[in-house]
Amino acid sequence: MVKNSLSAAAISRDLETRFVGQRVIYYPSLTSTMEVARREAQQGAAEGTVIVADEQTAGKGRLKRAWLSPGGNVALSLILYPALANLPSLIMLASLAVVHSIEAVTGLKSQVKWPNDVLINGRKVSGILIENDVQANTVNYTIIGIGININLRLADFPEILPVATSLGAELGRDVSRLSVIRCLLVEIERLYLGLSVGGSVYEEWRDSLVTLGRRVRATTGETIYEGVAESVDRDGSLRLRGWDGSLTRIVAGDVTLRD
């Protein structure tokens, strides 16, 4: 039986990072880690501060959707103070950190669905939310929110069974949340420090996308585009080739794979 209890001390103890995860605030139950992280950032929290909850009762994903986060999974938010030029890379960085940590802990291969979902065998295992506070070209703070289905019992939530999975469900056994979180924080810092010295995560992120070359439906606001996901730009935007041959740049939206 995998021991799956969490605590701030267990997460940060001997963590091989300079700043990410060196300060951890842990809650057994919380409405949203993003809300607490936002409040902490506005009060000048140290960079790398992490808010972790055993259970989120009102977690949000992109487009203000609810994110199911009962106990036994990962729900965390991380505070960063990045350079303005690096903002487009943060969703790439976070996605890759999730992919890397899943493989390191479990051996499972995962892929990214544009812009910020992580899939295993075509089903969602993780979602990522980025919130930036920028004024007059100055970044006040960035919060990266990450949810990972670790030991989610899919049988308890039949409504998500066709579209979601968990690490435990894929392996047929419980997975250590602590191991995933610690590995994730190390990976985030490694990639983030690489950005600060001029590195890029674009190529690896692009190559990890399950979306490219696929028939997709993209929804932006009330507009729907259909076609083939042709490429992604360095700022993370998606290039969609419509059935009429037109090329549309999608900066933000929701993409559904159609094949």
PDB file of C-alpha atoms in Angstrom:
ATOM      1  CA  MET A   1       0.000   0.000   0.000  1.00  0.00           C
ATOM      2  CA  VAL A   2       1.456   3.380  -1.021  1.00  0.00           C
ATOM      3  CA  LYS A   3       1.574   5.902   1.793  1.00  0.00           C
ATOM      4  CA  ASN A   4      -0.220   8.943   0.408  1.00  0.00           C
ATOM      5  CA  SER A   5      -0.336  11.435   3.258  1.00  0.00           C
ATOM      6  CA  LEU A   6       0.926  14.928   2.456  1.00  0.00           C
ATOM      7  CA  SER A   7       2.431  17.688   4.565  1.00  0.00           C
ATOM      8  CA  ALA A   8       4.415  20.845   3.913  1.00  0.00           C
ATOM      9  CA  ALA A   9       7.444  19.352   5.640  1.00  0.00           C
ATOM     10  CA  ALA A  10       7.328  16.139   3.621  1.00  0.00           C
ATOM     11  CA  ILE A  11       7.178  18.071   0.350  1.00  0.00           C
ATOM     12  CA  SER A  12       9.995  20.525   1.071  1.00  0.00           C
ATOM     13  CA  ARG A  13      12.308  18.276   3.123  1.00  0.00           C
ATOM     14  CA  ASP A  14      15.684  17.976   1.329  1.00  0.00           C
ATOM     15  CA  LEU A  15      14.024  19.065  -1.924  1.00  0.00           C
ATOM     16  CA  GLU A  16      16.747  19.594  -4.512  1.00  0.00           C
ATOM     17  CA  THR A  17      15.674  23.076  -5.581  1.00  0.00           C
ATOM     18  CA  ARG A  18      16.936  26.584  -4.935  1.00  0.00           C
ATOM     19  CA  PHE A  19      13.545  28.181  -4.341  1.00  0.00           C
ATOM     20  CA  VAL A  20      10.612  26.258  -5.853  1.00  0.00           C
ATOM     21  CA  GLY A  21       8.928  24.361  -3.042  1.00  0.00           C
ATOM     22  CA  GLN A  22      11.233  25.670  -0.340  1.00  0.00           C
ATOM     23  CA  ARG A  23       8.137  27.301   1.138  1.00  0.00           C
ATOM     24  CA  VAL A  24       5.025  25.123   1.070  1.00  0.00           C
ATOM     25  CA  ILE A  25       1.618  25.962   2.517  1.00  0.00           C
ATOM     26  CA  TYR A  26      -0.528  22.875   2.957  1.00  0.00           C
ATOM     27  CA  TYR A  27      -4.279  22.574   3.527  1.00  0.00           C
ATOM     28  CA  PRO A  28      -6.223  19.335   4.084  1.00  0.00           C
ATOM     29  CA  SER A  29      -9.190  20.941   2.297  1.00  0.00           C
ATOM     30  CA  LEU A  30      -9.478  24.214   0.421  1.00  0.00           C
ATOM     31  CA  THR A  31     -11.854  25.878  -2.011  1.00  0.00           C
ATOM     32  CA  SER A  32      -9.052  26.719  -4.462  1.00  0.00           C
ATOM     33  CA  THR A  33      -5.254  26.751  -4.271  1.00  0.00           C
ATOM     34  CA  MET A  34      -5.263  29.518  -6.906  1.00  0.00           C
ATOM     35  CA  GLU A  35      -7.194  31.841  -4.611  1.00  0.00           C
ATOM     36  CA  VAL A  36      -4.723  31.395  -1.760  1.00  0.00           C
ATOM     37  CA  ALA A  37      -1.744  31.717  -4.108  1.00  0.00           C
ATOM     38  CA  ARG A  38      -3.168  34.950  -5.531  1.00  0.00           C
ATOM     39  CA  ARG A  39      -3.534  36.402  -2.046  1.00  0.00           C
ATOM     40  CA  GLU A  40      -0.011  35.297  -1.112  1.00  0.00           C
ATOM     41  CA  ALA A  41       1.455  36.796  -4.302  1.00  0.00           C
ATOM     42  CA  GLN A  42      -0.303  40.108  -3.720  1.00  0.00           C
ATOM     43  CA  GLN A  43       1.343  40.186  -0.291  1.00  0.00           C
ATOM     44  CA  GLY A  44       4.800  39.595  -1.776  1.00  0.00           C
ATOM     45  CA  ALA A  45       5.272  35.889  -1.091  1.00  0.00           C
ATOM     46  CA  ALA A  46       8.685  34.446  -1.878  1.00  0.00           C
ATOM     47  CA  GLU A  47       9.145  33.187  -5.424  1.00  0.00           C
ATOM     48  CA  GLY A  48       8.586  29.458  -5.577  1.00  0.00           C
ATOM     49  CA  THR A  49       5.967  29.418  -2.818  1.00  0.00           C
ATOM     50  CA  VAL A  50       3.643  26.450  -3.341  1.00  0.00           C
ATOM     51  CA  ILE A  51       0.063  26.054  -2.123  1.00  0.00           C
ATOM     52  CA  VAL A  52      -1.028  22.405  -1.882  1.00  0.00           C
ATOM     53  CA  ALA A  53      -4.409  20.976  -0.914  1.00  0.00           C
ATOM     54  CA  ASP A  54      -5.431  17.400  -0.240  1.00  0.00           C
ATOM     55  CA  GLU A  55      -8.856  18.296  -1.565  1.00  0.00           C
ATOM     56  CA  GLN A  56     -10.188  21.242  -3.578  1.00  0.00           C
ATOM     57  CA  THR A  57     -13.882  21.942  -3.226  1.00  0.00           C
ATOM     58  CA  ALA A  58     -14.134  24.681  -5.870  1.00  0.00           C
ATOM     59  CA  GLY A  59     -11.142  24.148  -8.137  1.00  0.00           C
ATOM     60  CA  LYS A  60     -11.193  25.853 -11.520  1.00  0.00           C
ATOM     61  CA  GLY A  61      -9.606  24.938 -14.808  1.00  0.00           C
ATOM     62  CA  ARG A  62      -9.313  26.989 -17.967  1.00  0.00           C
ATOM     63  CA  LEU A  63     -12.349  28.948 -19.155  1.00  0.00           C
ATOM     64  CA  LYS A  64     -13.649  28.895 -15.546  1.00  0.00           C
ATOM     65  CA  ARG A  65     -14.580  25.233 -15.764  1.00  0.00           C
ATOM     66  CA  ALA A  66     -14.808  23.182 -12.602  1.00  0.00           C
ATOM     67  CA  TRP A  67     -11.844  20.884 -11.994  1.00  0.00           C
ATOM     68  CA  LEU A  68     -12.732  17.737 -10.085  1.00  0.00           C
ATOM     69  CA  SER A  69     -10.207  17.380  -7.252  1.00  0.00           C
ATOM     70  CA  PRO A  70     -11.229  15.023  -4.456  1.00  0.00           C
ATOM     71  CA  GLY A  71      -8.644  13.663  -2.028  1.00  0.00           C
ATOM     72  CA  GLY A  72      -5.916  11.362  -3.303  1.00  0.00           C
ATOM     73  CA  ASN A  73      -4.828  13.541  -6.207  1.00  0.00           C
ATOM     74  CA  VAL A  74      -2.582  16.557  -6.786  1.00  0.00           C
ATOM     75  CA  ALA A  75      -3.911  20.110  -6.562  1.00  0.00           C
ATOM     76  CA  LEU A  76      -1.283  22.818  -6.248  1.00  0.00           C
ATOM     77  CA  SER A  77      -0.480  26.378  -7.249  1.00  0.00           C
ATOM     78  CA  LEU A  78       2.972  27.909  -7.594  1.00  0.00           C
ATOM     79  CA  ILE A  79       3.987  31.577  -7.393  1.00  0.00           C
ATOM     80  CA  LEU A  80       6.616  32.918  -9.794  1.00  0.00           C
ATOM     81  CA  TYR A  81       7.915  36.361 -10.753  1.00  0.00           C
ATOM     82  CA  PRO A  82       9.069  35.812 -14.352  1.00  0.00           C
ATOM     83  CA  ALA A  83      10.407  38.204 -16.951  1.00  0.00           C
ATOM     84  CA  LEU A  84       7.730  39.550 -19.285  1.00  0.00           C
ATOM     85  CA  ALA A  85       9.394  37.926 -22.302  1.00  0.00           C
ATOM     86  CA  ASN A  86       9.075  34.488 -20.703  1.00  0.00           C
ATOM     87  CA  LEU A  87       5.312  34.565 -20.089  1.00  0.00           C
ATOM     88  CA  PRO A  88       4.369  32.653 -23.281  1.00  0.00           C
ATOM     89  CA  SER A  89       6.786  29.869 -22.327  1.00  0.00           C
ATOM     90  CA  LEU A  90       5.252  29.169 -18.924  1.00  0.00           C
ATOM     91  CA  ILE A  91       2.391  27.002 -20.197  1.00  0.00           C
ATOM     92  CA  MET A  92       4.922  25.028 -22.228  1.00  0.00           C
ATOM     93  CA  LEU A  93       7.193  24.705 -19.213  1.00  0.00           C
ATOM     94  CA  ALA A  94       4.407  23.562 -16.903  1.00  0.00           C
ATOM     95  CA  SER A  95       3.083  21.019 -19.405  1.00  0.00           C
ATOM     96  CA  LEU A  96       6.524  19.522 -19.935  1.00  0.00           C
ATOM     97  CA  ALA A  97       7.212  19.401 -16.203  1.00  0.00           C
ATOM     98  CA  VAL A  98       4.037  17.347 -15.751  1.00  0.00           C
ATOM     99  CA  VAL A  99       4.987  15.025 -18.628  1.00  0.00           C
ATOM    100  CA  HIS A 100       8.508  14.567 -17.253  1.00  0.00           C
ATOM    101  CA  SER A 101       7.410  13.921 -13.671  1.00  0.00           C
ATOM    102  CA  ILE A 102       4.723  11.416 -14.673  1.00  0.00           C
ATOM    103  CA  GLU A 103       7.265   9.411 -16.643  1.00  0.00           C
ATOM    104  CA  ALA A 104       9.953   9.665 -13.958  1.00  0.00           C
ATOM    105  CA  VAL A 105       7.670   8.388 -11.192  1.00  0.00           C
ATOM    106  CA  THR A 106       5.511   5.891 -13.088  1.00  0.00           C
ATOM    107  CA  GLY A 107       7.153   5.162 -16.438  1.00  0.00           C
ATOM    108  CA  LEU A 108       3.939   6.213 -18.192  1.00  0.00           C
ATOM    109  CA  LYS A 109       4.212   8.186 -21.427  1.00  0.00           C
ATOM    110  CA  SER A 110       1.950  11.209 -21.773  1.00  0.00           C
ATOM    111  CA  GLN A 111       1.324  13.890 -24.378  1.00  0.00           C
ATOM    112  CA  VAL A 112       0.120  17.483 -24.383  1.00  0.00           C
ATOM    113  CA  LYS A 113      -3.173  18.534 -25.965  1.00  0.00           C
ATOM    114  CA  TRP A 114      -2.987  22.177 -26.948  1.00  0.00           C
ATOM    115  CA  PRO A 115      -2.820  24.324 -25.021  1.00  0.00           C
ATOM    116  CA  ASN A 116      -2.553  22.856 -21.546  1.00  0.00           C
ATOM    117  CA  ASP A 117      -4.040  19.397 -21.011  1.00  0.00           C
ATOM    118  CA  VAL A 118      -1.877  16.325 -20.481  1.00  0.00           C
ATOM    119  CA  LEU A 119      -3.244  13.048 -21.852  1.00  0.00           C
ATOM    120  CA  ILE A 120      -2.421   9.389 -21.369  1.00  0.00           C
ATOM    121  CA  ASN A 121      -3.789   7.092 -24.060  1.00  0.00           C
ATOM    122  CA  GLY A 122      -6.009   9.917 -25.276  1.00  0.00           C
ATOM    123  CA  ARG A 123      -7.615  10.657 -21.909  1.00  0.00           C
ATOM    124  CA  LYS A 124      -6.979  13.652 -19.678  1.00  0.00           C
ATOM    125  CA  VAL A 125      -4.803  13.091 -16.633  1.00  0.00           C
ATOM    126  CA  SER A 126      -3.781  16.677 -15.895  1.00  0.00           C
ATOM    127  CA  GLY A 127      -4.896  20.247 -16.445  1.00  0.00           C
ATOM    128  CA  ILE A 128      -2.889  23.434 -16.078  1.00  0.00           C
ATOM    129  CA  LEU A 129      -4.017  27.013 -15.477  1.00  0.00           C
ATOM    130  CA  ILE A 130      -1.791  30.080 -15.789  1.00  0.00           C
ATOM    131  CA  GLU A 131      -2.749  33.417 -14.244  1.00  0.00           C
ATOM    132  CA  ASN A 132      -0.605  36.472 -14.982  1.00  0.00           C
ATOM    133  CA  ASP A 133      -0.883  39.868 -13.313  1.00  0.00           C
ATOM    134  CA  VAL A 134       0.766  42.392 -15.629  1.00  0.00           C
ATOM    135  CA  GLN A 135       0.642  46.182 -15.453  1.00  0.00           C
ATOM    136  CA  ALA A 136       2.471  48.589 -17.763  1.00  0.00           C
ATOM    137  CA  ASN A 137       4.681  45.796 -19.130  1.00  0.00           C
ATOM    138  CA  THR A 138       5.678  44.787 -15.610  1.00  0.00           C
ATOM    139  CA  VAL A 139       4.870  41.304 -14.329  1.00  0.00           C
ATOM    140  CA  ASN A 140       3.552  41.590 -10.790  1.00  0.00           C
ATOM    141  CA  TYR A 141       3.247  37.819 -10.456  1.00  0.00           C
ATOM    142  CA  THR A 142       2.388  34.596 -12.223  1.00  0.00           C
ATOM    143  CA  ILE A 143       0.518  31.688 -10.685  1.00  0.00           C
ATOM    144  CA  ILE A 144       0.727  28.229 -12.206  1.00  0.00           C
ATOM    145  CA  GLY A 145      -2.097  25.963 -11.097  1.00  0.00           C
ATOM    146  CA  ILE A 146      -1.696  22.235 -11.727  1.00  0.00           C
ATOM    147  CA  GLY A 147      -4.126  19.399 -11.150  1.00  0.00           C
ATOM    148  CA  ILE A 148      -3.107  15.775 -11.700  1.00  0.00           C
ATOM    149  CA  ASN A 149      -5.356  12.760 -11.315  1.00  0.00           C
ATOM    150  CA  ILE A 150      -3.181  10.460  -9.243  1.00  0.00           C
ATOM    151  CA  ASN A 151      -5.412   7.924  -7.504  1.00  0.00           C
ATOM    152  CA  LEU A 152      -8.803   9.157  -8.719  1.00  0.00           C
ATOM    153  CA  ARG A 153     -11.234   6.238  -8.644  1.00  0.00           C
ATOM    154  CA  LEU A 154     -12.831   6.544 -12.060  1.00  0.00           C
ATOM    155  CA  ALA A 155     -15.654   4.166 -11.135  1.00  0.00           C
ATOM    156  CA  ASP A 156     -16.830   6.776  -8.616  1.00  0.00           C
ATOM    157  CA  PHE A 157     -17.224   9.358 -11.395  1.00  0.00           C
ATOM    158  CA  PRO A 158     -18.716   7.532 -14.404  1.00  0.00           C
ATOM    159  CA  GLU A 159     -19.514  10.809 -16.137  1.00  0.00           C
ATOM    160  CA  ILE A 160     -15.799  11.446 -16.794  1.00  0.00           C
ATOM    161  CA  LEU A 161     -14.841   7.868 -17.610  1.00  0.00           C
ATOM    162  CA  PRO A 162     -14.749   8.351 -21.417  1.00  0.00           C
ATOM    163  CA  VAL A 163     -12.503  11.420 -21.269  1.00  0.00           C
ATOM    164  CA  ALA A 164     -10.374  11.190 -18.119  1.00  0.00           C
ATOM    165  CA  THR A 165      -7.933   8.828 -16.487  1.00  0.00           C
ATOM    166  CA  SER A 166      -5.582   8.712 -13.509  1.00  0.00           C
ATOM    167  CA  LEU A 167      -2.084   7.398 -12.935  1.00  0.00           C
ATOM    168  CA  GLY A 168      -3.428   4.755 -10.581  1.00  0.00           C
ATOM    169  CA  ALA A 169      -6.021   3.620 -13.110  1.00  0.00           C
ATOM    170  CA  GLU A 170      -3.387   3.295 -15.823  1.00  0.00           C
ATOM    171  CA  LEU A 171      -1.063   1.260 -13.605  1.00  0.00           C
ATOM    172  CA  GLY A 172      -3.645  -0.699 -11.638  1.00  0.00           C
ATOM    173  CA  ARG A 173      -2.127   0.402  -8.336  1.00  0.00           C
ATOM    174  CA  ASP A 174      -1.818   3.429  -6.088  1.00  0.00           C
ATOM    175  CA  VAL A 175       0.841   6.010  -6.930  1.00  0.00           C
ATOM    176  CA  SER A 176       2.719   8.186  -4.433  1.00  0.00           C
ATOM    177  CA  ARG A 177       1.417  11.740  -4.648  1.00  0.00           C
ATOM    178  CA  LEU A 178       4.418  12.948  -2.676  1.00  0.00           C
ATOM    179  CA  SER A 179       6.828  11.517  -5.238  1.00  0.00           C
ATOM    180  CA  VAL A 180       4.936  13.141  -8.109  1.00  0.00           C
ATOM    181  CA  ILE A 181       4.780  16.543  -6.391  1.00  0.00           C
ATOM    182  CA  ARG A 182       8.463  16.578  -5.429  1.00  0.00           C
ATOM    183  CA  CYS A 183       9.555  15.522  -8.909  1.00  0.00           C
ATOM    184  CA  LEU A 184       7.216  18.098 -10.465  1.00  0.00           C
ATOM    185  CA  LEU A 185       8.668  20.962  -8.414  1.00  0.00           C
ATOM    186  CA  VAL A 186      12.235  19.994  -9.290  1.00  0.00           C
ATOM    187  CA  GLU A 187      11.346  19.852 -12.995  1.00  0.00           C
ATOM    188  CA  ILE A 188       9.541  23.195 -12.934  1.00  0.00           C
ATOM    189  CA  GLU A 189      12.552  24.907 -11.399  1.00  0.00           C
ATOM    190  CA  ARG A 190      15.010  23.240 -13.785  1.00  0.00           C
ATOM    191  CA  LEU A 191      13.053  24.394 -16.832  1.00  0.00           C
ATOM    192  CA  TYR A 192      12.353  27.838 -15.358  1.00  0.00           C
ATOM    193  CA  LEU A 193      16.024  28.479 -14.611  1.00  0.00           C
ATOM    194  CA  GLY A 194      16.801  27.430 -18.164  1.00  0.00           C
ATOM    195  CA  LEU A 195      14.476  30.142 -19.454  1.00  0.00           C
ATOM    196  CA  SER A 196      16.195  32.753 -17.303  1.00  0.00           C
ATOM    197  CA  VAL A 197      19.510  32.136 -19.087  1.00  0.00           C
ATOM    198  CA  GLY A 198      18.028  32.196 -22.581  1.00  0.00           C
ATOM    199  CA  GLY A 199      16.975  28.583 -22.970  1.00  0.00           C
ATOM    200  CA  SER A 200      13.849  27.459 -24.801  1.00  0.00           C
ATOM    201  CA  VAL A 201      11.209  24.832 -24.142  1.00  0.00           C
ATOM    202  CA  TYR A 202       9.368  25.496 -27.400  1.00  0.00           C
ATOM    203  CA  GLU A 203      10.808  22.672 -29.511  1.00  0.00           C
ATOM    204  CA  GLU A 204      10.245  19.953 -26.929  1.00  0.00           C
ATOM    205  CA  TRP A 205       6.749  21.255 -26.167  1.00  0.00           C
ATOM    206  CA  ARG A 206       5.868  21.344 -29.873  1.00  0.00           C
ATOM    207  CA  ASP A 207       7.124  17.802 -30.325  1.00  0.00           C
ATOM    208  CA  SER A 208       5.057  16.612 -27.350  1.00  0.00           C
ATOM    209  CA  LEU A 209       1.772  17.918 -28.787  1.00  0.00           C
ATOM    210  CA  VAL A 210      -0.752  15.260 -29.717  1.00  0.00           C
ATOM    211  CA  THR A 211      -2.769  17.989 -31.454  1.00  0.00           C
ATOM    212  CA  LEU A 212      -0.592  18.673 -34.494  1.00  0.00           C
ATOM    213  CA  GLY A 213      -1.611  17.003 -37.720  1.00  0.00           C
ATOM    214  CA  ARG A 214      -5.001  16.098 -36.278  1.00  0.00           C
ATOM    215  CA  ARG A 215      -8.488  17.164 -37.293  1.00  0.00           C
ATOM    216  CA  VAL A 216      -9.720  19.546 -34.607  1.00  0.00           C
ATOM    217  CA  ARG A 217     -12.536  21.853 -33.629  1.00  0.00           C
ATOM    218  CA  ALA A 218     -11.362  25.073 -31.980  1.00  0.00           C
ATOM    219  CA  THR A 219     -13.757  27.270 -30.026  1.00  0.00           C
ATOM    220  CA  THR A 220     -12.759  30.851 -29.230  1.00  0.00           C
ATOM    221  CA  GLY A 221     -15.528  32.767 -27.547  1.00  0.00           C
ATOM    222  CA  GLU A 222     -18.586  32.139 -29.703  1.00  0.00           C
ATOM    223  CA  THR A 223     -16.582  31.383 -32.858  1.00  0.00           C
ATOM    224  CA  ILE A 224     -15.920  27.804 -33.956  1.00  0.00           C
ATOM    225  CA  TYR A 225     -13.183  26.800 -36.387  1.00  0.00           C
ATOM    226  CA  GLU A 226     -12.678  23.352 -37.871  1.00  0.00           C
ATOM    227  CA  GLY A 227      -9.745  21.984 -39.797  1.00  0.00           C
ATOM    228  CA  VAL A 228      -6.303  20.508 -39.242  1.00  0.00           C
ATOM    229  CA  ALA A 229      -3.970  21.732 -36.489  1.00  0.00           C
ATOM    230  CA  GLU A 230      -0.987  22.590 -38.671  1.00  0.00           C
ATOM    231  CA  SER A 231       1.620  24.167 -36.389  1.00  0.00           C
ATOM    232  CA  VAL A 232       2.275  26.215 -33.263  1.00  0.00           C
ATOM    233  CA  ASP A 233       4.119  29.516 -33.046  1.00  0.00           C
ATOM    234  CA  ARG A 234       6.798  30.296 -30.499  1.00  0.00           C
ATOM    235  CA  ASP A 235       4.291  32.333 -28.499  1.00  0.00           C
ATOM    236  CA  GLY A 236       2.196  29.173 -28.109  1.00  0.00           C
ATOM    237  CA  SER A 237      -0.567  30.107 -30.536  1.00  0.00           C
ATOM    238  CA  LEU A 238      -2.048  27.390 -32.754  1.00  0.00           C
ATOM    239  CA  ARG A 239      -2.210  27.575 -36.560  1.00  0.00           C
ATOM    240  CA  LEU A 240      -5.335  25.878 -37.886  1.00  0.00           C
ATOM    241  CA  ARG A 241      -5.795  25.117 -41.585  1.00  0.00           C
ATOM    242  CA  GLY A 242      -9.494  25.345 -42.410  1.00  0.00           C
ATOM    243  CA  TRP A 243     -11.282  23.098 -44.870  1.00  0.00           C
ATOM    244  CA  ASP A 244     -11.365  26.058 -47.287  1.00  0.00           C
ATOM    245  CA  GLY A 245      -7.580  26.384 -47.144  1.00  0.00           C
ATOM    246  CA  SER A 246      -7.560  29.422 -44.858  1.00  0.00           C
ATOM    247  CA  LEU A 247      -5.032  29.626 -42.027  1.00  0.00           C
ATOM    248  CA  THR A 248      -6.288  30.884 -38.661  1.00  0.00           C
ATOM    249  CA  ARG A 249      -4.150  31.769 -35.666  1.00  0.00           C
ATOM    250  CA  ILE A 250      -5.746  30.654 -32.396  1.00  0.00           C
ATOM    251  CA  VAL A 251      -4.268  32.449 -29.396  1.00  0.00           C
ATOM    252  CA  ALA A 252      -6.607  31.072 -26.746  1.00  0.00           C
ATOM    253  CA  GLY A 253      -9.528  28.716 -26.826  1.00  0.00           C
ATOM    254  CA  ASP A 254     -10.721  25.179 -26.450  1.00  0.00           C
ATOM    255  CA  VAL A 255      -9.641  22.462 -28.873  1.00  0.00           C
ATOM    256  CA  THR A 256     -11.371  19.127 -29.387  1.00  0.00           C
ATOM    257  CA  LEU A 257      -9.694  16.330 -31.311  1.00  0.00           C
ATOM    258  CA  ARG A 258     -12.058  15.132 -34.044  1.00  0.00           C
ATOM    259  CA  ASP A 259     -10.334  11.944 -35.212  1.00  0.00           C
TER     260      ASP A 259
END
